[in-house]
mmCIF file of C-alpha atoms and ligand atoms in Angstrom:
data_model
loop_
_atom_site.group_PDB
_atom_site.id
_atom_site.type_symbol
_atom_site.label_atom_id
_atom_site.label_comp_id
_atom_site.label_asym_id
_atom_site.label_seq_id
_atom_site.Cartn_x
_atom_site.Cartn_y
_atom_site.Cartn_z
ATOM 1 C CA MET Y 8 -7.947 7.090 -33.123
ATOM 2 C CA ALA Y 9 -7.631 9.959 -35.552
ATOM 3 C CA GLY Y 10 -5.698 12.999 -34.443
ATOM 4 C CA HIS Y 11 -4.087 11.492 -31.385
ATOM 5 C CA PRO Y 12 -0.417 10.593 -31.682
ATOM 6 C CA THR Y 13 0.724 7.007 -31.185
ATOM 7 C CA VAL Y 14 4.057 5.233 -30.844
ATOM 8 C CA PRO Y 15 4.869 1.620 -31.657
ATOM 9 C CA LEU Y 16 4.308 -0.736 -28.713
ATOM 10 C CA GLU Y 17 7.524 -2.026 -27.186
ATOM 11 C CA PHE Y 18 6.835 -5.681 -26.569
ATOM 12 C CA SER Y 19 9.390 -8.441 -26.367
ATOM 13 C CA GLU Y 20 7.840 -11.840 -26.757
ATOM 14 C CA LEU Y 21 9.253 -14.565 -24.531
ATOM 15 C CA PRO Y 22 9.527 -18.256 -25.310
ATOM 16 C CA GLU Y 23 6.685 -20.150 -23.633
ATOM 17 C CA SER Y 24 9.125 -21.977 -21.335
ATOM 18 C CA GLU Y 25 10.431 -18.627 -20.134
ATOM 19 C CA MET Y 26 6.880 -17.342 -19.593
ATOM 20 C CA ARG Y 27 6.044 -20.354 -17.443
ATOM 21 C CA ALA Y 28 9.268 -20.006 -15.465
ATOM 22 C CA ARG Y 29 8.723 -16.289 -14.839
ATOM 23 C CA ALA Y 30 5.072 -16.662 -13.831
ATOM 24 C CA LEU Y 31 6.059 -19.367 -11.344
ATOM 25 C CA ALA Y 32 9.092 -17.450 -10.056
ATOM 26 C CA PHE Y 33 7.017 -14.309 -9.452
ATOM 27 C CA TYR Y 34 4.394 -16.322 -7.599
ATOM 28 C CA GLU Y 35 7.095 -18.028 -5.503
ATOM 29 C CA ALA Y 36 8.536 -14.617 -4.630
ATOM 30 C CA MET Y 37 5.203 -12.957 -3.856
ATOM 31 C CA LYS Y 38 3.873 -15.787 -1.751
ATOM 32 C CA THR Y 39 6.610 -15.083 0.792
ATOM 33 C CA ARG Y 40 5.188 -11.584 1.378
ATOM 34 C CA ARG Y 41 3.861 -11.150 4.890
ATOM 35 C CA THR Y 42 2.133 -8.276 6.595
ATOM 36 C CA VAL Y 43 4.657 -7.380 9.281
ATOM 37 C CA ARG Y 44 3.884 -5.468 12.467
ATOM 38 C CA ASP Y 45 7.255 -5.579 14.257
ATOM 39 C CA PHE Y 46 9.745 -3.267 12.560
ATOM 40 C CA SER Y 47 13.419 -2.562 13.181
ATOM 41 C CA ASP Y 48 14.594 1.061 13.241
ATOM 42 C CA ARG Y 49 17.374 0.194 10.749
ATOM 43 C CA GLN Y 50 17.576 2.791 7.987
ATOM 44 C CA VAL Y 51 16.688 2.008 4.370
ATOM 45 C CA PRO Y 52 18.033 4.127 1.485
ATOM 46 C CA ARG Y 53 15.567 6.669 0.129
ATOM 47 C CA GLU Y 54 16.215 5.595 -3.511
ATOM 48 C CA ILE Y 55 14.599 2.210 -2.826
ATOM 49 C CA ILE Y 56 11.424 3.975 -1.708
ATOM 50 C CA GLU Y 57 11.585 6.314 -4.709
ATOM 51 C CA HIS Y 58 11.865 3.398 -7.137
ATOM 52 C CA ALA Y 59 8.989 1.564 -5.452
ATOM 53 C CA ILE Y 60 6.840 4.685 -5.833
ATOM 54 C CA LEU Y 61 7.871 5.060 -9.464
ATOM 55 C CA THR Y 62 6.730 1.442 -9.901
ATOM 56 C CA ALA Y 63 3.396 2.280 -8.238
ATOM 57 C CA GLY Y 64 3.100 5.188 -10.663
ATOM 58 C CA THR Y 65 3.181 2.773 -13.629
ATOM 59 C CA ALA Y 66 -0.235 1.403 -12.573
ATOM 60 C CA PRO Y 67 -3.076 1.689 -15.070
ATOM 61 C CA SER Y 68 -5.574 4.391 -14.096
ATOM 62 C CA GLY Y 69 -8.854 5.848 -15.313
ATOM 63 C CA ALA Y 70 -8.122 7.991 -18.403
ATOM 64 C CA ASN Y 71 -4.442 7.816 -17.322
ATOM 65 C CA HIS Y 72 -5.153 10.570 -14.788
ATOM 66 C CA GLN Y 73 -2.908 8.849 -12.199
ATOM 67 C CA PRO Y 74 -5.093 9.931 -9.276
ATOM 68 C CA TRP Y 75 -2.595 9.205 -6.500
ATOM 69 C CA PHE Y 76 -0.123 11.003 -4.299
ATOM 70 C CA PHE Y 77 2.408 9.344 -1.996
ATOM 71 C CA SER Y 78 3.533 11.378 1.014
ATOM 72 C CA VAL Y 79 6.690 9.783 2.363
ATOM 73 C CA ILE Y 80 7.317 10.331 6.041
ATOM 74 C CA GLY Y 81 10.881 9.771 7.205
ATOM 75 C CA CYS Y 82 12.127 9.745 10.777
ATOM 76 C CA GLY Y 83 11.366 13.404 11.488
ATOM 77 C CA PRO Y 84 9.132 15.374 13.837
ATOM 78 C CA LEU Y 85 5.863 14.168 12.255
ATOM 79 C CA ARG Y 86 6.266 10.713 13.750
ATOM 80 C CA LYS Y 87 5.131 11.440 17.295
ATOM 81 C CA PRO Y 88 1.965 13.407 16.423
ATOM 82 C CA LEU Y 89 1.168 10.881 13.710
ATOM 83 C CA ARG Y 90 1.417 7.950 16.101
ATOM 84 C CA GLU Y 91 -0.632 9.788 18.713
ATOM 85 C CA ALA Y 92 -3.399 10.618 16.218
ATOM 86 C CA ALA Y 93 -3.478 7.085 14.776
ATOM 87 C CA GLU Y 94 -3.525 5.435 18.201
ATOM 88 C CA ALA Y 95 -6.351 7.723 19.365
ATOM 89 C CA GLU Y 96 -8.484 6.510 16.413
ATOM 90 C CA GLU Y 97 -7.431 2.911 16.996
ATOM 91 C CA ARG Y 98 -8.390 3.071 20.676
ATOM 92 C CA ALA Y 99 -11.903 4.220 19.750
ATOM 93 C CA PHE Y 100 -12.032 1.450 17.130
ATOM 94 C CA TYR Y 101 -10.907 -1.380 19.425
ATOM 95 C CA GLU Y 102 -12.936 -0.096 22.386
ATOM 96 C CA GLY Y 103 -16.182 -0.633 20.501
ATOM 97 C CA LYS Y 104 -16.582 1.551 17.429
ATOM 98 C CA ALA Y 105 -15.648 -1.406 15.210
ATOM 99 C CA GLY Y 106 -18.531 -3.556 16.482
ATOM 100 C CA THR Y 107 -18.299 -7.162 17.595
ATOM 101 C CA GLU Y 108 -18.381 -8.806 14.151
ATOM 102 C CA TRP Y 109 -15.347 -6.811 12.966
ATOM 103 C CA LEU Y 110 -13.439 -7.306 16.219
ATOM 104 C CA GLU Y 111 -14.117 -11.054 16.067
ATOM 105 C CA ALA Y 112 -12.805 -11.161 12.494
ATOM 106 C CA LEU Y 113 -9.609 -9.399 13.610
ATOM 107 C CA ALA Y 114 -9.041 -11.518 16.726
ATOM 108 C CA PRO Y 115 -6.844 -14.149 14.970
ATOM 109 C CA LEU Y 116 -4.474 -11.371 13.859
ATOM 110 C CA GLY Y 117 -3.839 -10.338 17.467
ATOM 111 C CA THR Y 118 -3.839 -6.613 16.610
ATOM 112 C CA ASP Y 119 -4.611 -3.867 19.112
ATOM 113 C CA SER Y 120 -4.472 -0.082 19.344
ATOM 114 C CA ASP Y 121 -0.747 0.021 20.147
ATOM 115 C CA LYS Y 122 1.172 1.039 17.020
ATOM 116 C CA PRO Y 123 4.883 1.378 17.956
ATOM 117 C CA PHE Y 124 5.886 0.710 14.324
ATOM 118 C CA LEU Y 125 4.633 4.209 13.500
ATOM 119 C CA GLU Y 126 7.713 5.489 15.328
ATOM 120 C CA THR Y 127 10.214 2.696 14.668
ATOM 121 C CA ALA Y 128 9.953 1.869 10.936
ATOM 122 C CA PRO Y 129 12.243 4.041 8.777
ATOM 123 C CA TRP Y 130 9.584 4.987 6.210
ATOM 124 C CA LEU Y 131 5.832 5.517 6.227
ATOM 125 C CA ILE Y 132 4.103 6.103 2.904
ATOM 126 C CA ALA Y 133 0.732 7.841 3.200
ATOM 127 C CA VAL Y 134 -1.307 7.154 0.072
ATOM 128 C CA PHE Y 135 -3.818 9.769 -1.069
ATOM 129 C CA ALA Y 136 -6.538 9.368 -3.707
ATOM 130 C CA GLN Y 137 -7.333 12.423 -5.801
ATOM 131 C CA ARG Y 138 -11.001 12.827 -6.726
ATOM 132 C CA ARG Y 139 -10.026 15.593 -9.124
ATOM 133 C CA GLY Y 140 -6.713 16.348 -10.815
ATOM 134 C CA GLY Y 141 -6.447 15.093 -14.367
ATOM 135 C CA PRO Y 142 -3.275 14.051 -16.157
ATOM 136 C CA LYS Y 143 -1.202 17.248 -15.876
ATOM 137 C CA PRO Y 144 -0.021 19.285 -12.887
ATOM 138 C CA GLY Y 145 -2.482 22.096 -12.224
ATOM 139 C CA ASP Y 146 -5.414 20.266 -13.883
ATOM 140 C CA HIS Y 147 -8.652 20.149 -11.925
ATOM 141 C CA ARG Y 148 -10.519 17.680 -14.091
ATOM 142 C CA LYS Y 149 -12.613 14.888 -12.665
ATOM 143 C CA ASN Y 150 -10.762 11.607 -12.120
ATOM 144 C CA TYR Y 151 -12.298 8.216 -12.893
ATOM 145 C CA TYR Y 152 -12.131 4.789 -11.237
ATOM 146 C CA VAL Y 153 -10.152 6.408 -8.458
ATOM 147 C CA SER Y 154 -10.380 3.582 -5.878
ATOM 148 C CA GLU Y 155 -9.578 0.945 -8.450
ATOM 149 C CA SER Y 156 -6.606 2.916 -9.811
ATOM 150 C CA VAL Y 157 -5.167 3.710 -6.384
ATOM 151 C CA GLY Y 158 -5.734 0.110 -5.251
ATOM 152 C CA ILE Y 159 -3.720 -1.213 -8.198
ATOM 153 C CA ALA Y 160 -0.947 1.333 -7.538
ATOM 154 C CA CYS Y 161 -0.789 0.228 -3.892
ATOM 155 C CA GLY Y 162 -0.530 -3.405 -5.010
ATOM 156 C CA LEU Y 163 2.402 -2.578 -7.251
ATOM 157 C CA LEU Y 164 4.008 -0.550 -4.460
ATOM 158 C CA LEU Y 165 3.754 -3.488 -2.041
ATOM 159 C CA ALA Y 166 5.083 -5.903 -4.677
ATOM 160 C CA SER Y 167 8.025 -3.617 -5.425
ATOM 161 C CA LEU Y 168 8.941 -3.115 -1.764
ATOM 162 C CA HIS Y 169 8.725 -6.867 -1.192
ATOM 163 C CA GLN Y 170 10.881 -7.610 -4.255
ATOM 164 C CA ALA Y 171 13.406 -5.075 -2.949
ATOM 165 C CA GLY Y 172 13.689 -7.126 0.241
ATOM 166 C CA LEU Y 173 11.649 -4.952 2.576
ATOM 167 C CA ALA Y 174 8.864 -5.824 4.973
ATOM 168 C CA THR Y 175 5.579 -3.953 4.642
ATOM 169 C CA LEU Y 176 2.379 -3.293 6.520
ATOM 170 C CA THR Y 177 -0.807 -1.840 5.065
ATOM 171 C CA HIS Y 178 -2.060 0.172 7.994
ATOM 172 C CA THR Y 179 -5.549 1.673 7.956
ATOM 173 C CA PRO Y 180 -6.315 3.787 10.996
ATOM 174 C CA ASN Y 181 -9.977 4.726 10.695
ATOM 175 C CA PRO Y 182 -10.729 7.557 9.988
ATOM 176 C CA MET Y 183 -7.465 8.843 8.523
ATOM 177 C CA GLY Y 184 -8.231 12.554 8.232
ATOM 178 C CA PHE Y 185 -5.251 13.445 10.440
ATOM 179 C CA LEU Y 186 -2.924 12.410 7.582
ATOM 180 C CA THR Y 187 -4.310 15.201 5.397
ATOM 181 C CA GLU Y 188 -3.220 17.807 7.896
ATOM 182 C CA LEU Y 189 0.077 16.205 8.943
ATOM 183 C CA CYS Y 190 1.173 15.686 5.327
ATOM 184 C CA GLY Y 191 -0.137 19.081 4.202
ATOM 185 C CA ARG Y 192 -2.358 17.625 1.495
ATOM 186 C CA PRO Y 193 -5.408 19.383 0.032
ATOM 187 C CA GLU Y 194 -8.895 18.553 1.321
ATOM 188 C CA ASN Y 195 -10.019 17.069 -2.009
ATOM 189 C CA GLU Y 196 -7.515 14.214 -1.565
ATOM 190 C CA LYS Y 197 -8.668 11.246 0.468
ATOM 191 C CA PRO Y 198 -6.082 9.422 2.597
ATOM 192 C CA VAL Y 199 -6.543 5.722 1.804
ATOM 193 C CA MET Y 200 -3.790 3.862 3.608
ATOM 194 C CA LEU Y 201 -0.467 4.140 5.298
ATOM 195 C CA ILE Y 202 2.172 1.732 4.023
ATOM 196 C CA VAL Y 203 4.808 1.062 6.649
ATOM 197 C CA THR Y 204 8.116 -0.301 5.368
ATOM 198 C CA GLY Y 205 11.560 -1.224 6.591
ATOM 199 C CA TYR Y 206 13.334 -4.272 7.971
ATOM 200 C CA PRO Y 207 11.438 -6.595 10.278
ATOM 201 C CA ALA Y 208 12.498 -6.505 13.926
ATOM 202 C CA GLU Y 209 14.664 -9.385 15.019
ATOM 203 C CA GLY Y 210 12.405 -12.208 16.169
ATOM 204 C CA ALA Y 211 9.352 -10.723 14.416
ATOM 205 C CA THR Y 212 6.422 -13.113 14.205
ATOM 206 C CA VAL Y 213 3.321 -13.221 12.031
ATOM 207 C CA PRO Y 214 -0.075 -14.675 12.915
ATOM 208 C CA LEU Y 215 -0.584 -18.218 11.635
ATOM 209 C CA HIS Y 216 -4.015 -17.093 10.439
ATOM 210 C CA ALA Y 217 -2.365 -14.863 7.811
ATOM 211 C CA LEU Y 218 -0.564 -17.772 6.138
ATOM 212 C CA ASP Y 219 -3.758 -19.446 5.098
ATOM 213 C CA LYS Y 220 -4.344 -18.410 1.478
ATOM 214 C CA LYS Y 221 -7.296 -19.671 -0.550
ATOM 215 C CA PRO Y 222 -6.380 -22.318 -3.162
ATOM 216 C CA LEU Y 223 -6.832 -21.651 -6.882
ATOM 217 C CA ASP Y 224 -10.162 -23.468 -7.134
ATOM 218 C CA GLN Y 225 -11.631 -21.136 -4.500
ATOM 219 C CA ILE Y 226 -10.447 -17.903 -6.074
ATOM 220 C CA CYS Y 227 -10.647 -18.709 -9.770
ATOM 221 C CA GLY Y 228 -13.010 -20.289 -12.259
ATOM 222 C CA PHE Y 229 -12.436 -20.651 -16.006
ATOM 223 C CA VAL Y 230 -15.854 -20.080 -17.440
ATOM 224 C CA GLY Y 231 -15.444 -19.931 -21.220
HETATM 225 N N1 IYR E 323 -6.915 -0.400 11.570
HETATM 226 C C1 IYR E 323 -6.857 -1.332 12.676
HETATM 227 C C2 IYR E 323 -7.735 -2.509 12.505
HETATM 228 C C3 IYR E 323 -7.484 -3.460 11.436
HETATM 229 C C4 IYR E 323 -8.475 -3.663 10.483
HETATM 230 C C5 IYR E 323 -8.325 -4.617 9.526
HETATM 231 I I1 IYR E 323 -9.820 -5.008 8.243
HETATM 232 C C6 IYR E 323 -7.142 -5.382 9.480
HETATM 233 O O1 IYR E 323 -6.988 -6.350 8.499
HETATM 234 C C7 IYR E 323 -6.152 -5.196 10.429
HETATM 235 C C8 IYR E 323 -6.350 -4.217 11.412
HETATM 236 C C9 IYR E 323 -5.395 -1.699 12.973
HETATM 237 O O2 IYR E 323 -4.514 -1.382 12.182
HETATM 238 O O3 IYR E 323 -5.147 -2.315 14.007
#
């Protein structure tokens, strides 16, 4: 497009055998990812979290506005009020606000309003979606495809943390407004999820229900 600078694409083509091997190896690695709810308090170096967030920041986004912010909560004084606020919302949710259909859908996961991992896991990453912001600091332009962009970034973040050997949990207390205040984020940013990460607790288990992934013919059709 005239007037806008470009650079040559850096692209290294792989032999087809290598492509097949890598696609399979990545699938084999990712299919061992589990949503973990029992975390150890063992510390994890901050650089691993920083690199995972840099990976998330490579996600494609509407007009390359990168409409995300990751507030990383270590093991400091925010933990107790955060857990209290999240558990208060979860109690309302599990005591009826969710409705029976939702609670029935969750039953095989065995979740409840008790969230000890919010105080035990070494890192919590609160993900915020920016409705406005634009590509440069200080911009206040409208952002586009915000949910899609932030969703992709979260996927990359989870993949990176998993590849780095960490357990993760996508936690979604509902509503999540308390994260705005606790993390000191502006009101125009919407908290979208809390990603909990660290080592699993010894003897951690996962619900059998979560292992059941749909086969290719149920999630994919080649139509052309
Ligand atoms: N936020 C609640 C409930 C919950 C909702 C869904 I959808 C899940 O897949 C899992 C849990 C909680 O974290 O317990």
